[in-house]
């Protein structure tokens, strides 16, 4: 199983899904750059989320709030006070650890330093805030400290009134956002699973108190279904309910959607009943009324919030892990990414069977026509079998080949990545046929 | 003319294109949040750029590099040393200014402080770096300083070899990227024109030395044409050539594409011949060979780079400014955003003429069907004229209305935003017809 991660990291590097960031300078710990295929895949994940969460519905509005926010936001949210990890230093070797990851109580002199092995060298735990801090304006003092947002959610809460009034929404309604967030994690890892810079896909749904449990159940189901819709295997997904010791103090209920990665069952997305905590805090700290007035019942109340918080990078990792397959074709080992066609970075590859008889010219014309509709890759170099394998590894669902029959009847073959089946199709009907295949996938 | 900016800022706030960031906390200087319509518009601007720059071409690969990069990158790029503004303090009122924006030489005691008016109170200029700095890891010392990238371009340069080898590209080829960048500007302003946090759309095209001038001309034309393609008026666009005093020391040529904003002709995009400066510097600082070997001619060389660097937020501002119109309809003033249909946040609005005779049910069913293809807005509240006006102001190109004739022959009207013309269309043919209108727009 762990072997799968090594293979995947290697495939991602080799094929241009994911590179270590600033690699020519030796990399920068737990930061990653998305290469050509990775950028396309990630954009498709985001597009699938936007489509499901906003375009197909009439009750959720999109938002794109800035990364840099007023520092008071993080006082109101509780991040300045509570978004901390307890850290312990080793006085001997100068290494630093999260207190909860030590083999014992750091204040017990028998607890050894996990790095140098000395005993009695650990300091008592000290709280360390996980927000990246910077300074706005030319003066670096306390008054100019701002933070890189550690979550996108607060951008939604502070815009609740703006969105409600300008988009004329009535409760229940939601606000959805995709954007970068930053956490100065002490122990990031597992490739793109936990990184210091990451992208979130969050939706906050504002409901009437008392209807929160109904909506919580609704969103649990909807979000679980979304992972099935983008092709993730059901048996690799499960819910994990937060017990009393895991639940945030303001939360009424919380479920994680987990995926079984090679490194264990891990959180993909959290669905949280956050009660009226967030809007109450922002009302208190900003002095601005964030109550809702219900026209029909003549009631005033602070809405409850049901949050669905997903990670874009870890959804992408899930898609890659879940799609990775090895099989055998014509006696040779084949690696393929069986990505959902809607997420596949390249939809169609176009090949001339051989580099003569006008086949490259015809194939290039087909590629150029298809580009108006899909992402297309044209390839004429090497044996046809090798070109198919390269596309299998890139997750390309359909390969179109121009062969000698094309010269006679203006048809080409369409070959499926997963089944290796082929059908012949008129060139003039190709765009329509591929669109049909994508729509029914 | 300046009046237009006030009207636009007000429209943007009122209709949910752009809100001041963290507004309930009094805002944060020169940061903005994009509301529902703004998010859709911005996503459409980015999609149009990706489509033109990558999907429709076979020589440009997409990339999505991290915002946090290795600090050596900014030494190699020259940003640590040179990306500075000279600042002057007033000892009396403590205000701080850019030295080049003072009414005179700050070292001349006769130069007054622009804020308090005192003379002889200004300090000599001091260089101030415009990069936002933060600390990675738990220790805040010099060794852990990293920067928020002030431009996306460097993420492309350091990945030149990664992309070239994994995507098997030959020169000439390009790498395109959209992403956030941050500059601690002393004087941001003009709404979303100059902000401290902004999004760039950059493409770096790698060419053989000697062919750089040809490609420079090519990209000047291509990029100018793109603004015409997204509907910007030609008479509001022009080139501005950088004179010797404006040209960066490593640049061989630079042209800006400028737009005539209400606050003057301003840069929208820069097209730069950056020579082999960038790859040479990264080769030198990283110790990694960034030379290219040309199979055909058996030559080794460091590629020249032609850069096209556009701002996403200012392109969005350009679209809004350019699309803003006021006219008169049926004796009443009308405000409309004549956005290119491809960029319009909402493609179709669907209305029942009145709230009876089953019209709302039919209209809701139409809206729900159209959502599979387009962003759709359903509205049944208020007089039909008022609903049309609201959509005109939001830039919605097509409004579909269910009326009494619909009940007889299953047709609806499609009304055009710009011309106010109407046509009748079968409900069963509506999605196809709207797609046709969008494709031919």
PDB file of N, CA, C and O in Angstrom, chain A residues 22 41 55 64 83 102-103 141 171 182 186 199 216 250 280 287 291 305 315 324 358 360 415 423-425:
ATOM      1  N   UNK A  22      10.005  25.201  -6.178  1.00  0.00           N
ATOM      2  CA  UNK A  22      11.375  25.740  -6.207  1.00  0.00           C
ATOM      3  C   UNK A  22      12.411  24.627  -6.242  1.00  0.00           C
ATOM      4  O   UNK A  22      13.435  24.705  -5.561  1.00  0.00           O
ATOM      5  N   UNK A  41      -6.062  19.187 -14.093  1.00  0.00           N
ATOM      6  CA  UNK A  41      -6.856  18.344 -13.186  1.00  0.00           C
ATOM      7  C   UNK A  41      -7.446  19.180 -12.052  1.00  0.00           C
ATOM      8  O   UNK A  41      -8.634  19.083 -11.733  1.00  0.00           O
ATOM      9  N   UNK A  55     -23.812  26.500  -9.815  1.00  0.00           N
ATOM     10  CA  UNK A  55     -24.537  26.613 -11.085  1.00  0.00           C
ATOM     11  C   UNK A  55     -25.831  25.810 -11.111  1.00  0.00           C
ATOM     12  O   UNK A  55     -26.860  26.278 -11.604  1.00  0.00           O
ATOM     13  N   UNK A  64     -15.552  35.463  -3.657  1.00  0.00           N
ATOM     14  CA  UNK A  64     -14.099  35.352  -3.756  1.00  0.00           C
ATOM     15  C   UNK A  64     -13.494  36.473  -2.921  1.00  0.00           C
ATOM     16  O   UNK A  64     -13.213  37.563  -3.413  1.00  0.00           O
ATOM     17  N   UNK A  83      -5.812  29.246  17.844  1.00  0.00           N
ATOM     18  CA  UNK A  83      -5.306  28.462  16.716  1.00  0.00           C
ATOM     19  C   UNK A  83      -3.814  28.206  16.904  1.00  0.00           C
ATOM     20  O   UNK A  83      -2.961  28.726  16.199  1.00  0.00           O
ATOM     21  N   UNK A 102       5.188  13.872  21.163  1.00  0.00           N
ATOM     22  CA  UNK A 102       6.345  13.315  21.884  1.00  0.00           C
ATOM     23  C   UNK A 102       5.992  11.935  22.444  1.00  0.00           C
ATOM     24  O   UNK A 102       4.816  11.626  22.646  1.00  0.00           O
ATOM     25  N   UNK A 103       7.007  11.130  22.733  1.00  0.00           N
ATOM     26  CA  UNK A 103       6.736   9.795  23.283  1.00  0.00           C
ATOM     27  C   UNK A 103       6.269   9.833  24.743  1.00  0.00           C
ATOM     28  O   UNK A 103       5.874   8.810  25.275  1.00  0.00           O
ATOM     29  N   UNK A 141       5.562  47.006  12.719  1.00  0.00           N
ATOM     30  CA  UNK A 141       5.309  47.012  14.153  1.00  0.00           C
ATOM     31  C   UNK A 141       3.992  46.305  14.429  1.00  0.00           C
ATOM     32  O   UNK A 141       3.312  45.844  13.515  1.00  0.00           O
ATOM     33  N   UNK A 171     -33.324  33.200   3.845  1.00  0.00           N
ATOM     34  CA  UNK A 171     -32.873  31.978   4.540  1.00  0.00           C
ATOM     35  C   UNK A 171     -33.846  30.844   4.252  1.00  0.00           C
ATOM     36  O   UNK A 171     -35.044  31.098   4.243  1.00  0.00           O
ATOM     37  N   UNK A 182      -3.523  29.356   4.399  1.00  0.00           N
ATOM     38  CA  UNK A 182      -2.140  29.108   4.811  1.00  0.00           C
ATOM     39  C   UNK A 182      -2.090  28.739   6.285  1.00  0.00           C
ATOM     40  O   UNK A 182      -2.694  29.417   7.116  1.00  0.00           O
ATOM     41  N   UNK A 186       3.559  22.482  11.776  1.00  0.00           N
ATOM     42  CA  UNK A 186       4.865  21.999  12.213  1.00  0.00           C
ATOM     43  C   UNK A 186       5.185  20.680  11.511  1.00  0.00           C
ATOM     44  O   UNK A 186       6.330  20.407  11.175  1.00  0.00           O
ATOM     45  N   UNK A 199      -5.543  24.930  -0.932  1.00  0.00           N
ATOM     46  CA  UNK A 199      -6.731  25.589  -1.473  1.00  0.00           C
ATOM     47  C   UNK A 199      -7.967  24.910  -0.892  1.00  0.00           C
ATOM     48  O   UNK A 199      -8.078  23.686  -0.905  1.00  0.00           O
ATOM     49  N   UNK A 216     -28.240  19.799   8.281  1.00  0.00           N
ATOM     50  CA  UNK A 216     -26.988  19.084   8.510  1.00  0.00           C
ATOM     51  C   UNK A 216     -27.047  17.711   7.834  1.00  0.00           C
ATOM     52  O   UNK A 216     -26.118  17.325   7.113  1.00  0.00           O
ATOM     53  N   UNK A 250     -17.859  25.282  20.092  1.00  0.00           N
ATOM     54  CA  UNK A 250     -19.085  25.926  19.620  1.00  0.00           C
ATOM     55  C   UNK A 250     -19.910  25.006  18.730  1.00  0.00           C
ATOM     56  O   UNK A 250     -21.012  25.342  18.328  1.00  0.00           O
ATOM     57  N   UNK A 280     -22.590  35.444  15.658  1.00  0.00           N
ATOM     58  CA  UNK A 280     -22.682  36.121  16.970  1.00  0.00           C
ATOM     59  C   UNK A 280     -21.364  36.797  17.327  1.00  0.00           C
ATOM     60  O   UNK A 280     -21.340  37.945  17.784  1.00  0.00           O
ATOM     61  N   UNK A 287     -19.671  45.164  16.081  1.00  0.00           N
ATOM     62  CA  UNK A 287     -20.731  46.098  16.449  1.00  0.00           C
ATOM     63  C   UNK A 287     -21.784  46.248  15.363  1.00  0.00           C
ATOM     64  O   UNK A 287     -22.652  47.130  15.439  1.00  0.00           O
ATOM     65  N   UNK A 291     -28.209  40.035  12.569  1.00  0.00           N
ATOM     66  CA  UNK A 291     -29.472  39.295  12.713  1.00  0.00           C
ATOM     67  C   UNK A 291     -30.216  39.249  11.393  1.00  0.00           C
ATOM     68  O   UNK A 291     -30.080  40.134  10.546  1.00  0.00           O
ATOM     69  N   UNK A 305     -25.238  28.041  11.138  1.00  0.00           N
ATOM     70  CA  UNK A 305     -24.449  27.772   9.930  1.00  0.00           C
ATOM     71  C   UNK A 305     -24.111  26.290   9.836  1.00  0.00           C
ATOM     72  O   UNK A 305     -23.582  25.700  10.779  1.00  0.00           O
ATOM     73  N   UNK A 315      -8.571  16.609  -2.462  1.00  0.00           N
ATOM     74  CA  UNK A 315      -9.526  15.988  -3.390  1.00  0.00           C
ATOM     75  C   UNK A 315      -8.778  15.524  -4.636  1.00  0.00           C
ATOM     76  O   UNK A 315      -9.011  14.429  -5.159  1.00  0.00           O
ATOM     77  N   UNK A 324      -5.462   5.291  -9.790  1.00  0.00           N
ATOM     78  CA  UNK A 324      -4.233   4.593 -10.184  1.00  0.00           C
ATOM     79  C   UNK A 324      -4.474   3.096 -10.345  1.00  0.00           C
ATOM     80  O   UNK A 324      -4.983   2.431  -9.442  1.00  0.00           O
ATOM     81  N   UNK A 358      -0.038  11.475 -45.686  1.00  0.00           N
ATOM     82  CA  UNK A 358      -0.915  12.584 -45.306  1.00  0.00           C
ATOM     83  C   UNK A 358      -1.592  12.400 -43.935  1.00  0.00           C
ATOM     84  O   UNK A 358      -2.405  13.224 -43.536  1.00  0.00           O
ATOM     85  N   UNK A 360      -0.392  12.631 -40.793  1.00  0.00           N
ATOM     86  CA  UNK A 360      -0.153  13.708 -39.820  1.00  0.00           C
ATOM     87  C   UNK A 360      -0.964  14.969 -40.136  1.00  0.00           C
ATOM     88  O   UNK A 360      -1.510  15.600 -39.222  1.00  0.00           O
ATOM     89  N   UNK A 415     -10.613   5.153 -29.229  1.00  0.00           N
ATOM     90  CA  UNK A 415     -10.224   4.054 -28.347  1.00  0.00           C
ATOM     91  C   UNK A 415     -10.431   4.512 -26.907  1.00  0.00           C
ATOM     92  O   UNK A 415     -10.037   5.612 -26.524  1.00  0.00           O
ATOM     93  N   UNK A 423     -14.125   2.129 -31.476  1.00  0.00           N
ATOM     94  CA  UNK A 423     -15.228   2.249 -32.438  1.00  0.00           C
ATOM     95  C   UNK A 423     -14.773   3.163 -33.558  1.00  0.00           C
ATOM     96  O   UNK A 423     -13.856   3.977 -33.384  1.00  0.00           O
ATOM     97  N   UNK A 424     -15.369   3.031 -34.714  1.00  0.00           N
ATOM     98  CA  UNK A 424     -15.037   3.946 -35.807  1.00  0.00           C
ATOM     99  C   UNK A 424     -16.090   5.040 -35.846  1.00  0.00           C
ATOM    100  O   UNK A 424     -17.265   4.802 -35.579  1.00  0.00           O
ATOM    101  N   UNK A 425     -15.613   6.234 -36.197  1.00  0.00           N
ATOM    102  CA  UNK A 425     -16.507   7.390 -36.181  1.00  0.00           C
ATOM    103  C   UNK A 425     -16.137   8.291 -37.358  1.00  0.00           C
ATOM    104  O   UNK A 425     -14.952   8.477 -37.661  1.00  0.00           O
TER     105      UNK A 425
END
